XYZ file of C-alpha atoms in Angstrom:
52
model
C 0.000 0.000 0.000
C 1.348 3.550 -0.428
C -0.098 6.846 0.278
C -1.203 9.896 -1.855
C 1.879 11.921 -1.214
C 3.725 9.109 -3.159
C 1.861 10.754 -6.556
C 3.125 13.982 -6.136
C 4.761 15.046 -8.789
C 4.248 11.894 -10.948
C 3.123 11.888 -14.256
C -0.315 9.827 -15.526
C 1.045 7.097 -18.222
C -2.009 5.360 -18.548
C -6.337 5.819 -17.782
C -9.393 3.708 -17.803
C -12.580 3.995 -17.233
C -12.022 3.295 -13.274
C -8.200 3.735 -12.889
C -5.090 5.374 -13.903
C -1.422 5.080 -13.892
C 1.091 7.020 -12.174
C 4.840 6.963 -13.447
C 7.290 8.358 -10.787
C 10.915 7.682 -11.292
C 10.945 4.439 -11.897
C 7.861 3.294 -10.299
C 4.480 2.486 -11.776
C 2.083 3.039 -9.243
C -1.740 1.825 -10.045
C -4.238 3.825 -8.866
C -8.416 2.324 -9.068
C -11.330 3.824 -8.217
C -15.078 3.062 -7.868
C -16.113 6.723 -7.676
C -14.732 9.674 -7.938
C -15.881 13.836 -7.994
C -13.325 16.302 -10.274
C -14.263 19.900 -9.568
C -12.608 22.958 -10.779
C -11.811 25.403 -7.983
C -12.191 29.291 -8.505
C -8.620 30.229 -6.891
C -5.455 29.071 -7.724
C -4.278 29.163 -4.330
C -4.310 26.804 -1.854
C -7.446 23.846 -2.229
C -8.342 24.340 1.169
C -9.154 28.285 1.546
C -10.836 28.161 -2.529
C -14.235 28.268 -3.300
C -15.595 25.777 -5.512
């Protein structure tokens, strides 16, 4: 198992319809999902302080 902060700064090699694929260094890291929300944020600050 590995944690989010392990994606940082990786770079998406690969997509489905309920995963993707995370390159970092020389790691492939697989990432699945059953759900998921994507919402653009008004500020380009921090995710925390924006407004959706």
């Amino acid at each position: 198992m590995t944690d989010l902060k392990d994606l940082v700064d990786g770079s998406v090699v690969g997509s489905g319809q309920d995963f993707i694929v995370v390159q970092k260094g020389k790691k492939r890291l697989l990432v699945e999902f059953t759900s998921f929300k994507i919402q653009e944020l008004k500020s380009h600050g921090t995710p925390y302080g924006s407004e959706v």
